Amino acid sequence: MKKVYDVLLARNEPKAEAFLDEVRGKNPLFICTIATTETAKIPGISAAGKYPEFTDYTPPADAELLLLGKCKCIKGVPVTPDGIPTPALITMSALRLADIPVMVASGGLKVKPFVPFLDLGGSAGRDIRTGSAVDDVEEVIQRATLAGEQLAKTADYLVIGESIPGGTTTALGVLCAMGVKAEGKVSSSMPQNPHDLKVKVVQAGLAAAGESCGSLAENPVRAVSCLGDPMMPAFAGLVIGGASQVPVLMAGGTQMAAVLAVVNALKPEVLCNVAIGTTRWVVSDRSSDLKGMIGEIADVPVLAADVDFGASRFEGLKAYEKGIVKEGVGAGGASIAAMAKLEGAVTKELLLKEIERNYALLMEKK
Amino acid sequence: MKKVYDVLLARNEPKAEAFLDEVRGKNPLFICTIATTETAKIPGISAAGKYPEFTDYTPPADAELLLLGKCKCIKGVPVTPDGIPTPALITMSALRLADIPVMVASGGLKVKPFVPFLDLGGSAGRDIRTGSAVDDVEEVIQRATLAGEQLAKTADYLVIGESIPGGTTTALGVLCAMGVKAEGKVSSSMPQNPHDLKVKVVQAGLAAAGESCGSLAENPVRAVSCLGDPMMPAFAGLVIGGASQVPVLMAGGTQMAAVLAVVNALKPEVLCNVAIGTTRWVVSDRSSDLKGMIGEIADVPVLAADVDFGASRFEGLKAYEKGIVKEGVGAGGASIAAMAKLEGAVTKELLLKEIERNYALLMEKK
């Protein structure tokens, strides 16, 4: 795989290289889209929180970490049940290294962060097994589009990330409903990807909604309303509004396939301005297939930060090499943006040092 | 009064000219800080709404007008009891002429706008006669400071405006409590400035809070908590965070004196980066004294857009020349920013034409 700086050109190499070239030395704005869904509380679905009930606190705590350098709504930082720290630690370190400004946007939350956030009019999501997962999808897309248009005027380009526990299951739901072959292809924050459980949950949701695989291929708004999560309309609207004016790096793992499917169904003409930015852990994951799903939807390039925690002195970071967490809070895209802004001066070694420094500081505080 | 473009250098001419010179040709971000207070519903206090109960809708409707070019939470646009349109019409026209991006920030609202807004953690304000007007002042200042710091990284400078009916009465409250001679000096959206009524309201608030004129000179947080409104902590924090990095134009009339007093008491060192931008209607108003109050607080320059609606073909706009409305929603500062960005290509004549065009369009829609 070809590499520029410490960025892997993981899919559609010429377009990926052209995107990186276009944003080199430029000033991005990073937007973290946060939301919650009850789907995350289904036992065995998400590792983004020490216990299922804690998943309500993970997105606001991630937002606080990005803006304050520490969490306020919880002690310490969000961790998996095994104590592995949130990828927001990577995002925060990358953004601070390159002095990239951050905005937090809420798609719908159960617990609000103790930091400023853009309210896009959404509410927290329900369990997708109800078949009625998200309210006001169209209105949130419209408001987020408006926000994306304004924010695009304040930066050379946008990097948009997400934090929503349970998000790969809702991604599978929307992809299935829209007819994208996604079974066995979405990623997981756990080393053992619970594909069977996710499929069961999605099937229950489709049945409750009176829909079937592919029945909503032309109706992305209903697909998200029935089987998605509140991050999706916020994220999709920001992409639509932003990419109508400037390049947009969609920063995330396999959840980006679901958002891309929504954007592609609503406004395909903006996709010439769009790339996906993720981590090496996602593109080299054998239990999921981001690139395969993207190929089914639209020919957008995929870039991956060549992060490597194998040499870390912290067990909590080393665990990332075992396939735990992998991505989230735009960690890969933020790393790519930092490398691009400083034209390679941010290397993966420098990034790991900064992450370790911040991790140590946060563990002391705790 | 010396003029550069159609901008009057109304106070501290050398500093005013230097500020204008610094922002010439630069790209600002306009932030509209909206909030509501029950104080606006005291009969005779505010003209920012057809009836006192309507004042809850004026700030969200103003925000919608800026972002959408029309209102959603009300029909038509906010008007005074005599049908004179909101100054947001001026702001929107100026920002669109110069393609200046807009963000809306809420300090605390009873009615939320149907557009994206930055939530700073505040709540709607109570009647200041209770002596307990605003909750969580310190927390909102902290969050707004954080937002100001991030937003300052996305623009060459910030222009911050406000929309809060009843705001000159709460300004009088905070100024009195902080020992600034403000009696008879705050402005009014009505042609007959009800100074006596405002003083009575403030005296009732001081008594209820167990405070007296000047007793809170060293305690701006308590002054706002007892006698202010929720726009103030949001606005003050944005100024503190923003002006620590870039120039900030505080866009408003006599309410800016109260915000300036708060900023001056909390973080005077940022004031070297601050100017006040208003309208000719405010600086030439004989029933108020913005410049006099500023002089008592800190030596910041005042600029005034030399707007003139005398030749307008619309009675609703001509009324501005009779001293109705005068300022609001950052109308003066937005006009100055548009003139400065395009280095004089936006003249007062061109601005009036654009305002008339938008006014005609909005009246048709209605």
Coordinates of C-alpha atoms in Angstrom, one line a residue, chain B residues 126-306:
Chain B
R126 CA -35.8 35.6 35.3
D127 CA -37.3 39.1 36.0
I128 CA -34.5 41.2 37.6
R129 CA -37.0 42.5 40.2
T130 CA -36.5 39.1 41.9
G131 CA -32.9 39.9 42.5
S132 CA -32.0 36.5 41.2
A133 CA -32.0 36.9 37.4
V134 CA -29.5 34.4 35.9
D135 CA -28.3 30.9 36.8
D136 CA -24.9 29.3 36.3
V137 CA -23.2 32.6 35.3
E138 CA -19.6 31.4 36.1
E139 CA -20.1 28.0 34.3
V140 CA -21.5 29.8 31.2
I141 CA -18.6 32.2 31.1
Q142 CA -16.2 29.3 31.2
R143 CA -17.9 27.4 28.4
A144 CA -18.2 30.5 26.3
T145 CA -14.5 31.3 26.8
L146 CA -13.7 27.8 25.5
A147 CA -16.0 28.4 22.5
G148 CA -14.4 31.8 21.9
E149 CA -10.9 30.3 21.9
Q150 CA -11.8 27.6 19.4
L151 CA -13.8 30.0 17.1
A152 CA -11.0 32.5 17.2
K153 CA -8.9 29.9 15.4
T154 CA -11.3 29.8 12.5
A155 CA -11.4 33.5 11.6
D156 CA -9.2 36.5 11.3
Y157 CA -11.4 38.2 13.8
L158 CA -14.7 37.9 15.6
V159 CA -17.8 40.1 15.4
I160 CA -20.2 39.3 18.3
G161 CA -23.7 40.6 18.4
E162 CA -26.8 40.0 20.6
S163 CA -30.5 39.6 20.5
I164 CA -32.3 39.8 23.8
P165 CA -35.4 41.9 24.4
G166 CA -35.3 43.9 27.6
G167 CA -31.5 44.0 27.4
T168 CA -31.0 47.7 28.1
T169 CA -32.8 47.4 31.5
T170 CA -30.7 44.4 32.6
A171 CA -27.6 46.4 31.3
L172 CA -28.7 49.3 33.6
G173 CA -29.0 46.7 36.4
V174 CA -25.5 45.3 36.0
L175 CA -23.9 48.8 35.4
C176 CA -25.6 50.2 38.6
A177 CA -24.6 47.2 40.7
M178 CA -21.0 47.5 39.4
G179 CA -20.9 51.3 40.2
V180 CA -20.9 52.7 36.6
K181 CA -23.0 55.8 36.3
A182 CA -25.6 54.6 33.9
E183 CA -28.9 56.2 35.0
G184 CA -30.4 58.0 32.1
K185 CA -27.6 56.7 29.8
V186 CA -28.9 53.3 28.5
S187 CA -30.6 53.4 25.1
S188 CA -34.1 52.1 24.2
S189 CA -35.8 50.5 21.2
M190 CA -38.6 53.0 21.7
P191 CA -38.5 56.6 20.7
Q192 CA -39.5 57.7 24.2
N193 CA -36.8 56.1 26.4
P194 CA -38.6 55.0 29.7
H195 CA -35.7 55.8 31.9
D196 CA -37.8 56.2 35.1
L197 CA -39.4 52.8 34.7
K198 CA -36.0 51.1 34.1
V199 CA -34.5 52.8 37.2
K200 CA -37.5 51.6 39.3
V201 CA -37.1 48.0 38.0
V202 CA -33.4 48.1 38.8
Q203 CA -33.9 49.5 42.3
A204 CA -36.4 46.7 43.0
G205 CA -33.9 44.1 41.8
L206 CA -31.1 45.7 43.9
A207 CA -33.3 45.7 47.0
A208 CA -34.4 42.1 46.4
A209 CA -30.8 41.0 46.1
G210 CA -29.7 42.9 49.2
E211 CA -27.3 45.0 47.1
S212 CA -26.9 48.7 46.3
C213 CA -25.4 50.8 43.6
G214 CA -21.7 50.0 43.3
S215 CA -21.8 47.2 45.9
L216 CA -20.8 44.6 43.3
A217 CA -18.1 46.6 41.6
E218 CA -15.6 43.8 42.3
N219 CA -18.1 41.0 41.7
P220 CA -19.3 40.9 38.1
V221 CA -20.5 37.3 38.4
R222 CA -22.8 38.2 41.2
A223 CA -23.9 41.4 39.4
V224 CA -25.0 39.4 36.4
S225 CA -26.5 36.6 38.6
C226 CA -28.7 39.2 40.5
L227 CA -29.5 41.9 37.9
G228 CA -28.3 40.8 34.5
D229 CA -29.5 38.6 31.7
P230 CA -28.3 35.3 30.2
M231 CA -26.9 37.0 27.1
M232 CA -24.2 38.6 29.2
P233 CA -22.1 35.6 30.5
A234 CA -22.2 34.0 27.0
F235 CA -21.2 37.3 25.3
A236 CA -18.5 38.1 27.9
G237 CA -17.0 34.6 27.7
L238 CA -16.9 34.7 23.9
V239 CA -15.0 38.1 24.1
I240 CA -12.6 36.8 26.7
G241 CA -11.8 33.6 24.7
G242 CA -11.8 35.3 21.4
A243 CA -9.8 38.5 22.2
S244 CA -7.1 36.5 23.9
Q245 CA -6.2 35.5 20.3
V246 CA -7.7 37.8 17.7
P247 CA -9.4 41.2 17.4
V248 CA -13.0 41.2 18.6
L249 CA -15.7 43.7 17.6
M250 CA -18.4 43.9 20.2
A251 CA -21.4 44.6 18.1
G252 CA -24.2 46.4 19.9
G253 CA -25.5 49.5 21.6
T254 CA -25.5 50.5 25.3
Q255 CA -25.8 46.9 26.4
M256 CA -22.1 46.6 25.3
A257 CA -21.2 48.8 28.3
A258 CA -22.5 46.1 30.7
V259 CA -20.6 43.3 28.9
L260 CA -17.5 45.5 28.8
A261 CA -17.8 46.1 32.5
V262 CA -17.9 42.3 33.1
V263 CA -15.0 41.6 30.8
N264 CA -13.0 44.5 32.3
A265 CA -13.5 43.1 35.8
L266 CA -12.6 39.5 34.8
K267 CA -9.9 39.8 32.2
P268 CA -8.9 43.4 31.5
E269 CA -5.7 42.3 29.5
V270 CA -7.8 41.2 26.5
L271 CA -9.3 44.7 26.0
C272 CA -6.4 45.8 23.9
N273 CA -7.9 43.6 21.2
V274 CA -11.5 44.9 21.6
A275 CA -13.5 47.6 19.9
I276 CA -17.2 48.4 20.1
G277 CA -19.1 48.6 16.8
T278 CA -22.6 50.2 16.7
T279 CA -24.8 52.3 14.5
R280 CA -25.0 56.1 14.0
W281 CA -28.5 55.9 15.6
V282 CA -26.9 54.9 18.9
V283 CA -24.0 57.3 18.9
S284 CA -26.2 60.3 17.9
D285 CA -29.0 59.4 20.4
R286 CA -29.6 62.2 22.8
S287 CA -31.6 60.0 25.2
S288 CA -28.6 57.7 25.9
D289 CA -24.8 57.9 26.3
L290 CA -22.8 54.9 25.2
K291 CA -19.5 56.8 24.8
G292 CA -19.9 58.3 28.3
M293 CA -20.4 54.9 29.9
I294 CA -17.5 53.3 28.0
G295 CA -15.2 56.1 29.1
E296 CA -16.0 55.3 32.7
I297 CA -15.1 51.6 32.2
A298 CA -12.1 51.2 29.9
D299 CA -10.5 53.1 27.0
V300 CA -11.8 51.0 24.1
P301 CA -12.6 52.6 20.8
V302 CA -16.1 52.9 19.4
L303 CA -16.9 52.7 15.7
A304 CA -20.4 53.4 14.2
A305 CA -21.8 52.3 10.9
D306 CA -23.0 55.5 9.2

